[in-house]
Coordinates of C-alpha atoms and ligand atoms in Angstrom, one line a residue:
M1 CA 44.8 -15.1 77.2
T2 CA 42.3 -17.9 76.6
R3 CA 43.6 -21.6 76.7
V4 CA 41.8 -23.8 74.1
T5 CA 42.3 -27.5 74.3
I6 CA 41.0 -29.9 71.5
D7 CA 41.3 -33.3 72.6
P8 CA 40.9 -35.4 70.5
I9 CA 41.3 -33.8 67.0
T10 CA 38.9 -35.8 64.7
R11 CA 39.0 -36.6 61.0
I12 CA 42.5 -37.8 61.6
E13 CA 44.1 -41.3 62.4
G14 CA 45.1 -41.8 66.1
H15 CA 44.8 -39.7 69.2
L16 CA 46.1 -36.1 68.8
R17 CA 45.6 -33.2 71.5
I18 CA 46.3 -29.7 70.4
D19 CA 46.5 -26.8 72.9
V20 CA 46.6 -23.1 72.0
D21 CA 46.8 -20.0 74.0
V22 CA 44.7 -17.3 72.2
D23 CA 44.9 -13.6 72.7
G24 CA 43.2 -10.8 70.6
G25 CA 41.7 -13.4 68.3
R26 CA 45.2 -14.9 67.4
V27 CA 47.1 -18.0 68.5
K28 CA 50.1 -16.9 70.6
K29 CA 51.4 -20.3 71.7
A30 CA 50.8 -23.9 70.7
W31 CA 51.4 -27.5 71.8
S32 CA 51.0 -30.8 69.9
S33 CA 50.6 -33.9 71.9
G34 CA 50.4 -37.5 71.0
Q35 CA 48.1 -39.0 73.6
M36 CA 48.3 -42.7 72.7
W37 CA 50.8 -45.3 73.9
R38 CA 51.4 -48.3 71.8
G39 CA 53.9 -50.6 70.6
V40 CA 55.7 -52.0 67.6
E41 CA 59.5 -51.3 67.4
L42 CA 60.6 -53.5 70.4
I43 CA 58.3 -56.4 69.3
L44 CA 60.8 -56.8 66.4
L45 CA 63.8 -57.4 68.6
G46 CA 65.3 -60.9 68.1
R47 CA 63.1 -61.7 65.3
D48 CA 63.9 -62.8 61.7
P49 CA 64.4 -59.6 59.5
R50 CA 62.4 -61.2 56.7
D51 CA 59.2 -61.0 59.0
A52 CA 59.7 -57.4 60.0
W53 CA 57.5 -56.0 57.0
A54 CA 54.5 -57.9 58.0
I55 CA 54.7 -56.7 61.6
T56 CA 55.7 -53.1 61.0
Q57 CA 52.8 -52.4 58.6
R58 CA 50.6 -53.0 61.5
I59 CA 51.8 -49.7 62.8
C60 CA 49.0 -48.1 60.8
G61 CA 45.8 -49.1 59.0
V62 CA 45.7 -45.9 56.9
C63 CA 49.2 -45.8 55.4
T64 CA 49.4 -49.7 55.3
T65 CA 51.7 -50.4 52.4
V66 CA 54.3 -47.9 53.3
H67 CA 55.8 -49.6 56.4
A68 CA 55.9 -52.9 54.5
V69 CA 57.8 -51.5 51.6
T70 CA 60.1 -49.3 53.8
S71 CA 60.8 -52.3 56.1
V72 CA 62.0 -54.6 53.1
R73 CA 64.1 -51.7 51.8
A74 CA 65.8 -51.3 55.2
V75 CA 66.7 -55.0 55.2
E76 CA 67.7 -55.0 51.5
N77 CA 69.9 -52.0 52.3
A78 CA 71.7 -53.8 55.2
L79 CA 72.3 -56.8 52.9
Q80 CA 73.3 -54.5 49.9
M81 CA 70.8 -56.4 47.8
E82 CA 69.4 -55.9 44.4
V83 CA 65.7 -56.1 43.8
P84 CA 64.4 -57.5 40.2
L85 CA 62.9 -54.7 38.0
N86 CA 59.5 -56.3 38.2
A87 CA 59.5 -56.3 41.8
Q88 CA 60.3 -52.5 41.9
Y89 CA 57.5 -51.9 39.3
I90 CA 55.0 -53.9 41.2
R91 CA 55.9 -52.2 44.5
N92 CA 56.0 -48.7 42.8
I93 CA 52.4 -49.5 41.4
I94 CA 51.2 -50.3 44.8
I95 CA 52.6 -47.3 46.7
L96 CA 51.5 -44.9 43.9
A97 CA 47.9 -46.3 44.0
H98 CA 48.0 -46.2 47.8
S99 CA 49.2 -42.5 47.9
I100 CA 46.4 -41.6 45.4
H101 CA 43.9 -43.2 47.7
D102 CA 45.3 -41.3 50.7
F103 CA 45.2 -38.0 48.9
I104 CA 41.7 -38.2 47.7
V105 CA 40.4 -39.4 51.0
H106 CA 42.3 -36.7 52.8
F107 CA 40.9 -33.8 50.8
Y108 CA 37.3 -34.8 50.4
H109 CA 36.6 -36.9 53.6
L110 CA 39.1 -35.7 56.2
S111 CA 39.5 -32.0 55.5
A112 CA 37.0 -30.6 52.9
L113 CA 34.4 -30.0 55.6
D114 CA 36.7 -27.5 57.3
W115 CA 36.1 -25.2 54.3
V116 CA 32.7 -26.4 53.0
D117 CA 29.4 -25.7 55.0
V118 CA 27.1 -28.7 54.3
T119 CA 24.1 -26.9 55.6
S120 CA 24.6 -23.9 53.4
A121 CA 24.4 -26.3 50.3
L122 CA 20.8 -26.9 51.1
K123 CA 20.1 -23.4 50.0
A124 CA 21.8 -23.8 46.7
D125 CA 20.1 -24.0 43.3
P126 CA 21.2 -27.4 41.9
D127 CA 20.9 -26.2 38.3
K128 CA 23.1 -23.2 38.8
T129 CA 25.5 -25.4 40.6
A130 CA 25.6 -27.7 37.5
S131 CA 26.3 -24.6 35.2
L132 CA 29.2 -23.5 37.4
A133 CA 30.6 -27.0 37.6
E134 CA 30.3 -27.4 33.8
S135 CA 32.2 -24.0 33.3
L136 CA 35.1 -25.3 35.4
S137 CA 35.6 -28.9 33.9
N138 CA 34.1 -31.5 31.7
W139 CA 33.7 -34.2 34.3
S140 CA 30.9 -36.4 33.4
L141 CA 29.2 -36.2 36.8
N142 CA 29.0 -32.4 36.9
N143 CA 25.5 -32.3 35.3
K144 CA 22.2 -31.1 36.5
H145 CA 21.0 -34.6 37.3
E146 CA 23.8 -35.3 39.7
M147 CA 23.5 -32.0 41.5
R148 CA 19.7 -32.3 41.9
K149 CA 20.2 -35.8 43.2
T150 CA 22.9 -34.5 45.6
H151 CA 20.6 -31.8 46.9
E152 CA 17.9 -34.4 47.4
R153 CA 20.1 -36.7 49.4
L154 CA 21.0 -33.8 51.6
K155 CA 17.5 -32.8 52.2
N156 CA 16.7 -36.3 53.1
F157 CA 19.5 -36.3 55.6
V158 CA 18.2 -33.3 57.4
N159 CA 14.4 -34.1 57.0
G160 CA 15.2 -37.4 58.6
G161 CA 16.3 -35.5 61.7
Q162 CA 20.0 -36.3 61.2
L163 CA 22.9 -35.3 59.0
G164 CA 24.3 -38.6 58.9
I165 CA 28.0 -38.6 57.9
F166 CA 27.9 -34.8 58.1
T167 CA 27.0 -34.6 61.9
N168 CA 29.1 -32.3 64.0
G169 CA 30.7 -29.9 61.6
Y170 CA 31.1 -26.2 62.5
W171 CA 28.2 -25.3 60.3
G172 CA 27.3 -21.6 59.9
H173 CA 30.9 -20.6 61.3
P174 CA 31.9 -17.1 60.4
A175 CA 35.0 -18.5 58.8
M176 CA 33.0 -20.4 56.2
K177 CA 33.0 -18.3 53.0
L178 CA 31.7 -20.5 50.2
S179 CA 28.5 -19.8 48.3
P180 CA 25.6 -22.3 48.6
E181 CA 26.3 -23.4 45.0
V182 CA 30.0 -23.9 45.6
N183 CA 29.1 -25.8 48.9
L184 CA 26.7 -28.0 47.0
L185 CA 29.2 -28.8 44.3
A186 CA 31.8 -29.7 47.0
V187 CA 29.2 -32.1 48.8
A188 CA 28.6 -33.8 45.3
H189 CA 32.2 -34.4 44.9
Y190 CA 32.6 -35.6 48.5
L191 CA 30.0 -38.2 47.7
Q192 CA 31.5 -39.1 44.3
A193 CA 35.0 -39.4 45.8
L194 CA 33.7 -42.2 48.1
E195 CA 33.2 -44.2 44.9
V196 CA 36.4 -43.1 43.1
Q197 CA 38.8 -44.0 46.0
R198 CA 37.8 -47.6 45.4
H199 CA 39.5 -47.8 42.1
A200 CA 42.9 -47.0 44.0
N201 CA 42.2 -49.7 46.6
K202 CA 41.4 -52.3 43.9
I203 CA 44.8 -51.8 42.3
V204 CA 46.5 -52.3 45.7
S205 CA 44.3 -55.5 46.2
I206 CA 45.0 -57.0 42.9
L207 CA 48.8 -56.8 43.3
G208 CA 49.0 -56.9 47.1
G209 CA 46.5 -59.6 47.7
K210 CA 44.4 -57.4 49.9
S211 CA 44.0 -54.0 51.4
P212 CA 44.6 -52.8 53.9
H213 CA 47.8 -54.6 54.7
I214 CA 49.3 -56.2 51.6
Q215 CA 50.5 -59.7 51.5
N216 CA 52.9 -59.8 48.7
V217 CA 56.1 -58.1 49.8
A218 CA 59.3 -60.1 50.6
V219 CA 62.9 -59.1 51.4
G220 CA 64.4 -59.4 47.9
G221 CA 61.4 -58.7 45.9
V222 CA 57.6 -59.5 45.8
A223 CA 55.8 -62.7 46.0
N224 CA 53.8 -62.3 42.8
P225 CA 54.7 -65.0 40.3
L226 CA 54.4 -63.6 36.9
A227 CA 53.1 -65.6 33.8
T228 CA 51.4 -64.7 30.6
D229 CA 49.6 -68.0 30.2
S230 CA 48.2 -69.1 33.6
Q231 CA 45.2 -68.0 35.5
A232 CA 46.6 -68.8 38.8
V233 CA 49.2 -66.0 38.9
L234 CA 49.6 -62.5 37.9
T235 CA 48.3 -62.4 34.3
V236 CA 48.2 -59.8 31.6
E237 CA 44.4 -60.0 32.0
R238 CA 44.8 -58.9 35.6
L239 CA 47.2 -56.2 34.6
L240 CA 44.7 -54.8 32.0
A241 CA 42.2 -54.5 34.9
V242 CA 44.9 -52.4 36.7
K243 CA 44.9 -50.1 33.7
E244 CA 41.3 -49.4 33.8
H245 CA 41.4 -48.3 37.4
I246 CA 44.4 -46.1 36.6
D247 CA 42.5 -44.4 33.9
A248 CA 39.4 -43.8 36.1
L249 CA 41.6 -42.2 38.9
N250 CA 43.4 -40.0 36.3
D251 CA 39.9 -38.8 35.0
F252 CA 38.8 -37.7 38.6
I253 CA 42.1 -36.3 39.6
K254 CA 42.6 -34.0 36.5
N255 CA 39.0 -33.1 36.2
V256 CA 37.7 -32.9 39.7
Y257 CA 40.3 -33.0 42.6
M258 CA 42.7 -30.3 40.8
V259 CA 39.9 -28.0 40.1
D260 CA 38.3 -28.3 43.6
V261 CA 41.6 -27.5 45.4
A262 CA 42.3 -24.5 43.1
A263 CA 38.7 -23.2 43.8
V264 CA 39.0 -23.6 47.6
G265 CA 42.4 -22.0 47.4
A266 CA 41.0 -19.1 45.4
F267 CA 37.9 -18.5 47.7
Y268 CA 40.2 -18.8 50.8
A269 CA 43.1 -16.9 49.5
D270 CA 43.5 -15.4 52.9
W271 CA 44.7 -18.7 54.2
T272 CA 47.8 -18.5 52.1
K273 CA 48.9 -16.1 54.7
Y274 CA 48.6 -18.6 57.7
G275 CA 50.1 -21.9 58.6
A276 CA 53.7 -21.8 57.2
G277 CA 55.4 -22.8 60.5
V278 CA 58.7 -24.7 60.1
T279 CA 60.0 -23.9 56.6
N280 CA 63.0 -26.4 56.5
Y281 CA 61.7 -28.9 54.1
L282 CA 62.7 -32.5 54.0
S283 CA 61.8 -35.2 51.4
V284 CA 63.3 -38.4 50.0
P285 CA 63.5 -39.5 46.4
D286 CA 61.2 -42.5 45.4
I287 CA 59.9 -44.8 42.7
P288 CA 63.1 -46.7 42.0
L289 CA 63.8 -47.3 38.4
D290 CA 66.9 -49.8 38.8
T291 CA 67.6 -52.8 40.7
K292 CA 70.1 -51.1 43.0
G293 CA 68.0 -48.0 44.1
T294 CA 70.3 -45.6 42.6
K295 CA 67.9 -44.0 40.1
F296 CA 64.4 -42.7 41.1
A297 CA 61.4 -41.3 39.1
F298 CA 61.2 -38.2 41.4
P299 CA 63.9 -36.4 43.4
G300 CA 64.1 -35.7 47.2
G301 CA 66.3 -33.5 49.3
Y302 CA 66.5 -30.7 51.9
I303 CA 65.7 -27.1 51.6
A304 CA 66.7 -24.8 54.6
N305 CA 64.5 -21.9 55.6
K306 CA 62.3 -21.8 52.4
D307 CA 65.1 -20.9 50.2
L308 CA 64.9 -23.2 47.2
G309 CA 68.4 -22.2 46.2
S310 CA 69.7 -24.0 49.2
Y311 CA 68.5 -27.4 47.9
K312 CA 70.6 -30.4 48.5
A313 CA 69.7 -33.7 46.9
I314 CA 69.3 -37.1 48.6
K315 CA 70.5 -39.4 45.8
T316 CA 70.4 -43.0 46.7
F317 CA 69.1 -45.4 49.4
G318 CA 72.4 -45.4 51.2
D319 CA 73.2 -41.7 50.7
E320 CA 75.1 -40.3 53.7
F321 CA 73.6 -37.0 53.6
W322 CA 70.4 -38.6 54.6
T323 CA 71.7 -41.3 57.1
K324 CA 73.9 -38.9 59.0
G325 CA 71.5 -36.1 59.4
V326 CA 68.6 -37.8 61.3
E327 CA 68.3 -37.8 65.1
E328 CA 65.5 -37.9 67.7
G329 CA 65.3 -36.1 71.1
V330 CA 63.1 -36.6 74.0
K331 CA 63.3 -33.4 76.2
H332 CA 59.6 -32.8 75.9
S333 CA 58.6 -36.4 75.3
W334 CA 57.4 -39.0 77.8
Y335 CA 60.8 -40.9 77.6
D336 CA 64.2 -40.7 79.1
Y337 CA 67.5 -41.6 77.3
N338 CA 70.3 -43.3 79.4
K339 CA 72.8 -40.5 78.6
G340 CA 71.0 -37.5 77.3
G341 CA 70.2 -36.9 73.6
P342 CA 69.4 -36.6 70.9
L343 CA 70.2 -40.0 69.5
H344 CA 70.8 -41.3 66.0
P345 CA 68.1 -44.1 65.1
F346 CA 70.7 -46.9 64.9
K347 CA 71.2 -46.1 68.6
G348 CA 67.6 -45.2 69.4
E349 CA 66.2 -46.2 72.9
T350 CA 62.6 -46.3 74.2
K351 CA 62.3 -45.7 78.0
P352 CA 58.8 -44.4 79.0
N353 CA 58.7 -41.7 81.6
Y354 CA 55.1 -40.3 81.9
T355 CA 54.6 -37.1 83.8
D356 CA 51.2 -35.9 82.8
F357 CA 50.9 -32.8 80.5
K358 CA 53.6 -30.1 81.5
D359 CA 53.5 -27.0 79.4
D360 CA 57.3 -26.4 79.9
G361 CA 58.3 -29.9 80.6
K362 CA 57.2 -33.3 78.9
Y363 CA 53.9 -33.3 77.1
S364 CA 53.7 -35.9 74.3
W365 CA 54.4 -39.6 73.4
L366 CA 56.0 -38.5 70.2
K367 CA 59.8 -38.0 70.0
S368 CA 61.2 -35.0 68.3
P369 CA 63.1 -35.8 65.0
T370 CA 65.7 -33.3 63.7
F371 CA 67.7 -33.1 60.4
Y372 CA 71.2 -31.8 61.3
G373 CA 69.8 -30.4 64.5
K374 CA 67.0 -28.6 63.0
P375 CA 63.2 -29.3 63.0
A376 CA 61.9 -30.1 59.5
Q377 CA 58.6 -30.2 57.8
V378 CA 57.9 -33.3 55.7
G379 CA 55.0 -34.2 53.5
P380 CA 53.5 -33.0 50.1
L381 CA 54.6 -29.4 50.5
A382 CA 58.2 -30.6 51.2
R383 CA 58.0 -33.0 48.4
V384 CA 56.8 -30.5 45.8
L385 CA 59.1 -27.7 46.8
N386 CA 62.1 -30.0 46.8
M387 CA 61.0 -31.2 43.3
L388 CA 60.8 -27.6 42.1
A389 CA 64.2 -26.9 43.5
A390 CA 65.5 -29.9 41.7
D391 CA 63.9 -28.7 38.3
Y392 CA 61.7 -31.7 38.1
A393 CA 59.5 -31.0 35.1
P394 CA 56.2 -32.6 36.2
A395 CA 56.1 -30.6 39.3
K396 CA 56.8 -27.5 37.5
K397 CA 54.0 -28.1 35.0
Y398 CA 51.4 -28.9 37.7
A399 CA 52.5 -26.2 40.1
T400 CA 52.5 -23.6 37.4
G401 CA 49.0 -24.9 36.2
T402 CA 47.6 -24.7 39.7
L403 CA 48.9 -21.3 40.6
D404 CA 47.5 -20.0 37.2
L405 CA 44.1 -21.4 37.9
V406 CA 44.0 -20.1 41.4
S407 CA 45.1 -16.6 40.1
T408 CA 42.3 -16.7 37.5
L409 CA 39.6 -17.7 40.0
A410 CA 40.8 -15.3 42.7
H411 CA 41.3 -12.4 40.3
T412 CA 44.7 -11.8 41.6
K413 CA 48.2 -12.9 41.0
V414 CA 49.0 -15.8 43.4
G415 CA 52.7 -16.8 43.2
L416 CA 54.9 -19.7 44.6
D417 CA 55.3 -17.9 48.0
A418 CA 51.6 -18.7 48.7
M419 CA 52.5 -22.3 48.9
H420 CA 54.2 -21.9 52.4
S421 CA 50.8 -21.9 54.1
T422 CA 47.8 -24.0 55.3
I423 CA 46.2 -23.9 51.8
G424 CA 49.7 -24.4 50.2
R425 CA 49.7 -27.9 51.8
H426 CA 46.4 -29.0 50.1
A427 CA 47.7 -27.5 46.7
A428 CA 50.9 -29.4 47.1
R429 CA 49.1 -32.6 48.0
M430 CA 46.9 -32.3 44.8
I431 CA 50.0 -31.5 42.7
S432 CA 51.8 -34.5 44.2
C433 CA 48.6 -36.6 43.3
A434 CA 48.6 -35.5 39.7
I435 CA 52.3 -36.4 39.4
N436 CA 51.7 -39.7 41.1
V437 CA 48.8 -40.8 38.8
D438 CA 51.0 -40.0 35.7
L439 CA 53.8 -42.1 37.4
L440 CA 51.3 -44.8 38.0
G441 CA 50.7 -45.1 34.2
D442 CA 54.4 -45.0 33.4
Q443 CA 55.1 -47.7 36.0
W444 CA 52.4 -49.9 34.5
N445 CA 53.9 -49.4 31.0
L446 CA 57.3 -50.3 32.3
L447 CA 56.0 -53.4 34.0
M448 CA 54.2 -54.6 30.8
G449 CA 57.3 -53.8 28.6
N450 CA 59.6 -55.6 30.9
I451 CA 57.3 -58.7 30.9
A452 CA 57.0 -58.5 27.2
K453 CA 60.8 -58.8 27.0
G454 CA 60.5 -62.2 28.7
D455 CA 61.8 -61.1 32.2
M456 CA 59.6 -62.9 34.7
A457 CA 61.9 -62.5 37.6
T458 CA 60.3 -61.0 40.9
F459 CA 62.5 -62.2 43.8
N460 CA 66.2 -62.6 44.8
K461 CA 66.9 -64.7 47.8
P462 CA 68.3 -62.8 50.8
V463 CA 71.5 -64.2 52.5
F464 CA 72.3 -63.1 56.0
P465 CA 76.0 -63.0 57.0
K466 CA 77.5 -63.7 60.4
G467 CA 77.9 -60.7 62.6
E468 CA 76.5 -57.3 62.4
V469 CA 75.1 -55.3 59.5
M470 CA 72.9 -52.2 59.5
G471 CA 70.7 -50.7 57.0
V472 CA 68.2 -47.8 56.4
G473 CA 65.0 -47.9 54.1
F474 CA 63.2 -44.8 53.2
H475 CA 60.0 -44.0 51.4
E476 CA 58.2 -40.8 50.4
A477 CA 55.0 -41.9 52.0
P478 CA 51.8 -39.9 51.5
R479 CA 52.5 -37.8 54.8
G480 CA 56.2 -37.5 53.9
A481 CA 59.7 -39.0 54.6
L482 CA 59.4 -42.3 56.3
S483 CA 62.5 -44.3 57.4
H484 CA 63.1 -47.6 59.1
W485 CA 66.6 -48.1 60.6
V486 CA 67.6 -51.9 61.2
V487 CA 70.6 -53.3 63.0
I488 CA 70.8 -57.2 62.2
D489 CA 73.2 -59.5 64.2
D490 CA 73.8 -63.1 63.1
G491 CA 70.6 -62.9 60.9
K492 CA 68.3 -61.6 64.0
I493 CA 67.1 -58.0 64.6
K494 CA 69.2 -56.2 67.2
N495 CA 67.7 -52.8 66.9
Y496 CA 64.8 -51.3 64.9
Q497 CA 63.7 -47.7 64.8
C498 CA 60.9 -46.1 62.7
V499 CA 61.2 -42.4 62.1
V500 CA 57.8 -41.5 60.7
P501 CA 56.2 -38.6 58.8
S502 CA 53.8 -37.6 61.4
T503 CA 56.6 -37.9 64.1
W504 CA 58.5 -35.2 62.1
N505 CA 55.4 -32.9 61.8
A506 CA 53.5 -33.5 65.1
C507 CA 56.5 -33.6 67.4
P508 CA 56.8 -31.5 70.6
R509 CA 59.4 -28.9 71.1
N510 CA 63.0 -30.2 70.4
D511 CA 66.0 -30.3 72.7
K512 CA 66.6 -26.6 71.9
D513 CA 62.9 -25.9 72.7
E514 CA 62.2 -25.0 69.0
P515 CA 58.5 -25.8 68.3
G516 CA 57.6 -28.7 65.7
P517 CA 55.9 -28.0 62.5
Y518 CA 52.3 -28.4 63.8
E519 CA 53.1 -26.1 66.7
A520 CA 54.9 -23.4 64.6
S521 CA 52.1 -23.5 61.9
L522 CA 49.4 -22.5 64.4
L523 CA 51.2 -19.3 65.7
D524 CA 49.4 -16.3 64.5
N525 CA 46.3 -18.1 63.1
P526 CA 43.2 -16.2 63.6
I527 CA 40.5 -17.7 66.0
A528 CA 37.1 -16.2 65.4
D529 CA 35.4 -18.0 68.2
P530 CA 37.5 -19.8 70.9
E531 CA 34.5 -22.1 71.6
K532 CA 34.7 -23.3 67.9
P533 CA 38.3 -23.4 67.0
L534 CA 37.7 -24.2 63.3
E535 CA 40.8 -22.5 62.3
V536 CA 43.0 -24.8 64.3
L537 CA 41.6 -27.8 62.5
R538 CA 42.1 -26.2 59.2
T539 CA 45.8 -25.8 59.7
I540 CA 46.2 -29.2 61.6
H541 CA 44.2 -31.2 59.1
S542 CA 46.3 -29.7 56.2
F543 CA 49.2 -31.9 57.4
D544 CA 47.0 -35.0 57.4
P545 CA 48.0 -36.3 60.9
C546 CA 48.6 -40.0 61.7
I547 CA 49.2 -40.4 65.3
A548 CA 49.1 -44.2 65.0
C549 CA 52.2 -44.0 62.7
A550 CA 53.8 -41.3 65.0
I551 CA 53.7 -43.3 68.1
H552 CA 54.8 -46.8 67.3
L553 CA 56.8 -47.5 70.4
T554 CA 56.3 -50.0 73.2
D555 CA 57.1 -50.4 76.9
K556 CA 60.2 -52.4 77.2
E557 CA 60.0 -52.7 81.0
N558 CA 56.8 -54.4 80.6
D559 CA 56.8 -56.5 77.4
T560 CA 53.4 -58.0 77.8
A561 CA 51.2 -55.7 75.8
V562 CA 48.0 -57.3 76.3
T563 CA 46.8 -60.6 78.0
V564 CA 44.1 -62.7 76.3
K565 CA 42.2 -65.1 78.3
A566 CA 40.8 -68.2 76.5
V567 CA 37.6 -69.2 78.5
Ligands
LIG601 NI1 49.7 -43.8 59.4 FE1 52.0 -42.8 57.6 C1 52.1 -41.9 56.0 C2 53.6 -43.2 57.4 S1 52.5 -41.2 58.8 S2 49.9 -42.7 57.9 O1 52.0 -41.5 55.1 O2 54.7 -43.7 57.5 O3 53.0 -40.3 59.3
LIG602 MG1 60.4 -44.4 66.2

């Protein structure tokens, strides 16, 4: 048995350590450990609930908008508030654009190099690459000129004695399977995607004031005044600029991202056999279409043990099937609870107890969330499978289209079962991206239509009652189901707990010693060379880890997080 420790895992957000025991070229046991201790939840205690969104979105600089939106939803849920339609649409456009940014950056910049050998691309014939690219889609930058230019840039990186942004990949690894031409094509799209992702960020910035960390959210709505006749506020002219960015994203997603993921899936069809892990899938509905949060553009729910027939829907923001199911345990986490656990988030505690890394004891700063006592996988795969179980037509359209394209390219029939895998998570993220860019166009139309009717409202004023109220806000964030749980007493925050997508997926073993989704997904993965565990990265990266989000707790014994000296 060989022990392999990867610490830190790179091309992710935050500090993640993965340990695997390898025997006979396969992973036999795995541990996922969050190694970073930081603080947000307890900073909120005693504060005005209207400020919580601005503070909680500092949990992360990658999924910046998501904690802001989830936080105001939690407070609005506690106050049983309605949110004006324009505010829902503006928030929806922001979170959809943000998710698209996240998906594109994840595939090209954070994970493609696990599958694409950059040095092999140097051996490619750029003209042949262009012919291949043009046979796959009619994206305007698939031409000979672009491929020659990319080849030239790569040569310059290498001739200059450095690979620049491509330094430190597992180049030449035996698990790399793409031809030089396909590798060059992927590198070309990697570089183009750096430009394309800006369109998504511009949408977020126009509506949110800036990115990362939007400025326009408020409990009760948004702080964007609308007008058709003033340059000082959000005008039709600004909204028309948003539409141009939506169209540019749509072009890239449909003609490049979808094709590239299908091609990687087809060339690495072997990887549809690895990485399933925990197959209880949890997602929440999102993109609210009414003022109360009872109607959503896409469904969410729970599937047990990969059986789509077991689907149970989560229907509204306050749905008890959701609120009653969530708990967090700390048996293998560096915390203690006062009276054992696991605990419901409204009663959540944060008492650190660091023990060093103990294989059979405590080994992570992440808690272990469960849904009705079971570990659950969240994220794009959970989202898309729940959508399919709910008969959501756009998911059916894009999932069928993707599996058909993969089958054609792989010359073998690839069915839905292949989705429960490392590659399946990439496919699901791409399907989710295609759905979201269509929804982005829809939300833009709804906003313009509502303004055209003369409705300019964007905000309802919150009123805090005497005594205690509690609420939960959820959001289907890029990495999956995110929830904030707030208890408010006399208008001040009494308890605040965030249960975050990467906590669900990257958690250590739970109170029953069942492995979390990352850990379970690594079991039986092949490892060609324990010195270069590329295969571990493939599976872990397919979840898109964010450990900053996953560990957002603070030390309540010692509430001074940092001392700054003015000299
Ligand atoms: Ni920091 Fe996040 C998303 C949230 S994480 S990236 O998506 O919430 O798990
Ligand atoms: Mg938490």
